[in-house]
XYZ file of C-alpha atoms in Angstrom:
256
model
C 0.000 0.000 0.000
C 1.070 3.818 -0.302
C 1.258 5.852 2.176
C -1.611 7.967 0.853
C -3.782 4.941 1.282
C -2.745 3.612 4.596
C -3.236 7.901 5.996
C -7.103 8.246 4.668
C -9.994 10.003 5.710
C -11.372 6.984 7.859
C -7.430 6.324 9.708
C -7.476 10.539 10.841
C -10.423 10.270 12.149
C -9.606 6.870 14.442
C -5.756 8.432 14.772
C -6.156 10.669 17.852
C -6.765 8.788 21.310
C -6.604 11.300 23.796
C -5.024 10.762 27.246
C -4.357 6.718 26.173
C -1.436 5.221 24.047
C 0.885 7.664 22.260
C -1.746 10.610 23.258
C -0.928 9.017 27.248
C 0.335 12.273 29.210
C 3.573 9.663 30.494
C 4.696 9.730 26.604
C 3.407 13.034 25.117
C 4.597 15.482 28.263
C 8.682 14.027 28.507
C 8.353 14.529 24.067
C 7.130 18.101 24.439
C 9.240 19.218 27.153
C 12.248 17.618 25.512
C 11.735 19.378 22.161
C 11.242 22.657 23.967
C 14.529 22.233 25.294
C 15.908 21.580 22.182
C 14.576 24.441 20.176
C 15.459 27.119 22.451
C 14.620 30.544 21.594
C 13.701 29.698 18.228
C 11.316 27.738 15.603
C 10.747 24.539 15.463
C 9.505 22.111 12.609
C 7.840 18.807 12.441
C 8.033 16.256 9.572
C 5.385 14.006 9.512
C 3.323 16.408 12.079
C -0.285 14.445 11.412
C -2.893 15.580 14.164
C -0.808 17.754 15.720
C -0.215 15.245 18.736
C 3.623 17.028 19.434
C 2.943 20.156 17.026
C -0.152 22.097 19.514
C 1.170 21.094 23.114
C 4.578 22.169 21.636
C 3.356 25.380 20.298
C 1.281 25.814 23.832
C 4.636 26.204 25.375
C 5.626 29.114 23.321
C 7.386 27.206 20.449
C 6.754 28.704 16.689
C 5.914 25.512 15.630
C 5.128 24.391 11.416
C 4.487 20.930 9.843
C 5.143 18.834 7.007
C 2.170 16.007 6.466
C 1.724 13.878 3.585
C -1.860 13.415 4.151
C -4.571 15.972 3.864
C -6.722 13.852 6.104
C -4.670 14.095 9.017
C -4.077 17.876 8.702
C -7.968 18.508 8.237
C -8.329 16.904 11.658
C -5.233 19.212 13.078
C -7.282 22.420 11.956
C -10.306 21.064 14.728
C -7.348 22.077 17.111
C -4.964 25.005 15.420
C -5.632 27.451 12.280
C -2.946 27.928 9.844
C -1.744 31.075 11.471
C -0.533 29.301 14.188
C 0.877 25.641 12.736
C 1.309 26.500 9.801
C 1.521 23.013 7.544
C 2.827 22.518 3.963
C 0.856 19.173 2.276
C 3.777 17.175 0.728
C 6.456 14.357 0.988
C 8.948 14.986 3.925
C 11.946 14.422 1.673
C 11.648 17.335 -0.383
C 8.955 19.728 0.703
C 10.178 23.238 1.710
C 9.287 25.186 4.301
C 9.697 29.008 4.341
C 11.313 30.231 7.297
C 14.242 29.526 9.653
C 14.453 26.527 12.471
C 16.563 25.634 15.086
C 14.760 22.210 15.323
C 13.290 20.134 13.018
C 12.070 16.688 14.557
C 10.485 13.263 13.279
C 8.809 11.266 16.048
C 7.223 8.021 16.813
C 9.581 6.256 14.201
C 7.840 7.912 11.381
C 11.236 7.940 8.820
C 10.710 4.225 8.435
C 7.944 5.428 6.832
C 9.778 5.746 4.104
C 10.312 3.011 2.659
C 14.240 3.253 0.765
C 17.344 3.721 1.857
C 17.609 6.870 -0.582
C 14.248 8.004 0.669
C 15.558 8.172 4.303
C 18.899 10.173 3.391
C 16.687 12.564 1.384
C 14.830 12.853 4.663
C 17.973 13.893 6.424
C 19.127 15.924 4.094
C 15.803 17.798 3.721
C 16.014 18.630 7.665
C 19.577 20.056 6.976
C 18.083 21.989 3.905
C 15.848 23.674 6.973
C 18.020 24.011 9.710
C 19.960 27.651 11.078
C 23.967 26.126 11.868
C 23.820 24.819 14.973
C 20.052 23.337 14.611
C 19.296 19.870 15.878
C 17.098 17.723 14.055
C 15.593 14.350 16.141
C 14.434 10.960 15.317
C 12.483 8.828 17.644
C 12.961 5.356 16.400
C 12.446 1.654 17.332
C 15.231 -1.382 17.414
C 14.299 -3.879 15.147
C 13.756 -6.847 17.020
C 15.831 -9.182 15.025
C 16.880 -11.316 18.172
C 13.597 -12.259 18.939
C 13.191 -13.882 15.499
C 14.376 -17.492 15.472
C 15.216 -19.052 12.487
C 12.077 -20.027 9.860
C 10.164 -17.613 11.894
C 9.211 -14.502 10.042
C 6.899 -12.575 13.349
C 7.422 -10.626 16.191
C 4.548 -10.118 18.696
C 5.708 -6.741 20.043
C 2.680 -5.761 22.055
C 0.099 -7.346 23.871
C -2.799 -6.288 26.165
C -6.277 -6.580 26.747
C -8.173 -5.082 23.750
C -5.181 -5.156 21.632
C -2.191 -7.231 19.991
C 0.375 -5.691 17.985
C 2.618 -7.830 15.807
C 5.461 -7.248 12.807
C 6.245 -9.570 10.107
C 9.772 -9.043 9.003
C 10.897 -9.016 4.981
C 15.056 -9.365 6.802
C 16.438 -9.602 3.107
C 14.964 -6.306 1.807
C 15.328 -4.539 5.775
C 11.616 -3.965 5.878
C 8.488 -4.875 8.181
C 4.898 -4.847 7.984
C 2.979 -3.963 11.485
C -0.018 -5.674 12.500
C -2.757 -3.603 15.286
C -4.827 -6.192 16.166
C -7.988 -3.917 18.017
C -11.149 -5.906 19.395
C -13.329 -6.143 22.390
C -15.815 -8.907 23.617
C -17.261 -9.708 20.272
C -15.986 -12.182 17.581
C -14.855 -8.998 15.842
C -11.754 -7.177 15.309
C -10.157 -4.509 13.309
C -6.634 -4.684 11.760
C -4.727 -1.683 10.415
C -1.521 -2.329 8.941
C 1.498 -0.292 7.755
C 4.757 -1.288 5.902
C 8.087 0.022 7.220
C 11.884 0.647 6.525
C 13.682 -0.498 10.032
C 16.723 1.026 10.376
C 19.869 0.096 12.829
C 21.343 3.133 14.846
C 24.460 2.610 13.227
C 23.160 3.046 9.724
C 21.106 5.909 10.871
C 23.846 7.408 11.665
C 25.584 7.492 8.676
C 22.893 8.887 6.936
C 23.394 11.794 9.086
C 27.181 12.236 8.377
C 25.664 12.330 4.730
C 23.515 15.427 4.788
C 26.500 16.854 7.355
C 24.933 16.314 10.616
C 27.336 15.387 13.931
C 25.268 12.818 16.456
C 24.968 14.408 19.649
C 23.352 12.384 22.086
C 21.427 9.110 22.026
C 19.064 7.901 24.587
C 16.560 5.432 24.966
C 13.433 7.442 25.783
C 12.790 11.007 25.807
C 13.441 11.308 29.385
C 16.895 10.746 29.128
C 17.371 7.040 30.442
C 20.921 5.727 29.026
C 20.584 3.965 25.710
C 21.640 0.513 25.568
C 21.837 -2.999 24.028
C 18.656 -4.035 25.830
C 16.774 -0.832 24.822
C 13.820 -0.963 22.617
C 13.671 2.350 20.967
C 15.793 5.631 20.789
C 15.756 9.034 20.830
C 19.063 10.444 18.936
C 19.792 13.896 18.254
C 22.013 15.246 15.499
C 23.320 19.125 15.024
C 24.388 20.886 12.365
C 28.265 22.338 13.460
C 27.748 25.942 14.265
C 29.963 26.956 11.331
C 29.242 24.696 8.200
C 31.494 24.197 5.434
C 30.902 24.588 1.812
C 30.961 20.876 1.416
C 28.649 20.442 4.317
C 26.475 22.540 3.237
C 26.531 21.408 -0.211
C 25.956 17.675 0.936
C 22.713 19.467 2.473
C 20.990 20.180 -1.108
């Protein structure tokens, strides 16, 4: 499926669950007050902004905050909650869309880059951030560790998730590095509803190098947005890359 598909009128209006999962005030409130941090005294922009989960609470701390979304679905359901005056959004593909002004932060959360689904794809998405950023800005990706080592041989699924109401599971392509995800949602009936979405995992290590390509310097890696030290037992991470203060021509070349 594309992306346009799997992001439709009928997944925008299910996306937001307010005060539960990603929407939990345990997860949103350490993101926001992180990315605060981060941006400082200037503007801040979101790839991949969708509802506006991070985007409003962000800009309710003060933050000039503007968007990049793919789907015009999602960002209908973001103007229920901010005009355009105040996030504004441009409707496009986070790899090459520009947005006018100048950020100190651009960020891509809830491992949204492995949206996209080639390795060339997810450079252009680094290099697009660098393409926005003032020298010195930090740009931040909230990713997950694939969970290779939990996939014995002949066995191509991981159950990552599973509660009462709801079982989350990815089926792994390891040959061509991608994964489909699996959200399993029912209740007491002999019903349930699936939505899945194909993704690019990426290693830290990789991701990394991406970075050096589109001349960005990692500057800290942790596991959660909290701050909790990042290890080999750690599910997800939160790395942050910078832009050197003073870029060279070929850095900044690299960048376009």
């Amino acid at each position: 499926m594309q992306q346009q598909e799997i992001w439709d009128a009928d997944t925008a209006r299910r996306y937001d669950t307010p005060g539960t999962g990603m929407f939990a005030p345990e997860v949103l409130e350490p993101t926001v007050d992180r990315l605060a941090a981060l941006a400082g005294t200037g503007a801040a922009l979101e790839f991949a902004v969708g509802t506006g989960r991070v985007a409003v609470p962000l800009a309710g701390r003060g933050v000039p905050v503007a968007g990049v979304e793919l789907s015009p679905h999602m960002v209908e359901r973001l103007r229920t909650k901010a005009d355009e005056t105040s996030i504004p959004v441009a409707v496009g593909d986070m790899t090459t869309s520009v947005v006018p002004g100048e950020y100190t932060l651009v960020y891509l959360v809830y491992n949204t880059i492995s949206n996209l689904l080639t390795q060339t794809a997810q450079v252009a998405c680094f290099r697009n951030a660098a393409r926005h950023l003032t020298p010195g800005g930090r740009f931040v990706v909230e990713l997950w560790v694939p969970e290779l080592r939990n996939l014995p041989p002949g066995q191509a699924a991981t159950v990552w998730q599973s509660e009462p109401g709801y079982i989350g599971l990815d089926t792994y392509d390891v040959l061509n590095q991608l994964v489909e995800s699996h959200h399993f949602r029912f209740d007491d009936t002999e019903q349930a509803r699936l939505f899945r979405s194909p993704h690019r995992y990426v290693w830290p290590a990789e991701l990394d190098l991406m970075a050096q390509l589109a001349g960005f310097e990692l500057e800290s890696r942790h596991a959660d947005w909290t701050g909790s030290p990042f290890t080999a037992e750690s599910r997800s991470h939160v790395s942050v890359y910078r832009i050197p203060a003073a870029r060279s021509t070929a850095t900044a070349t690299a960048a376009r």
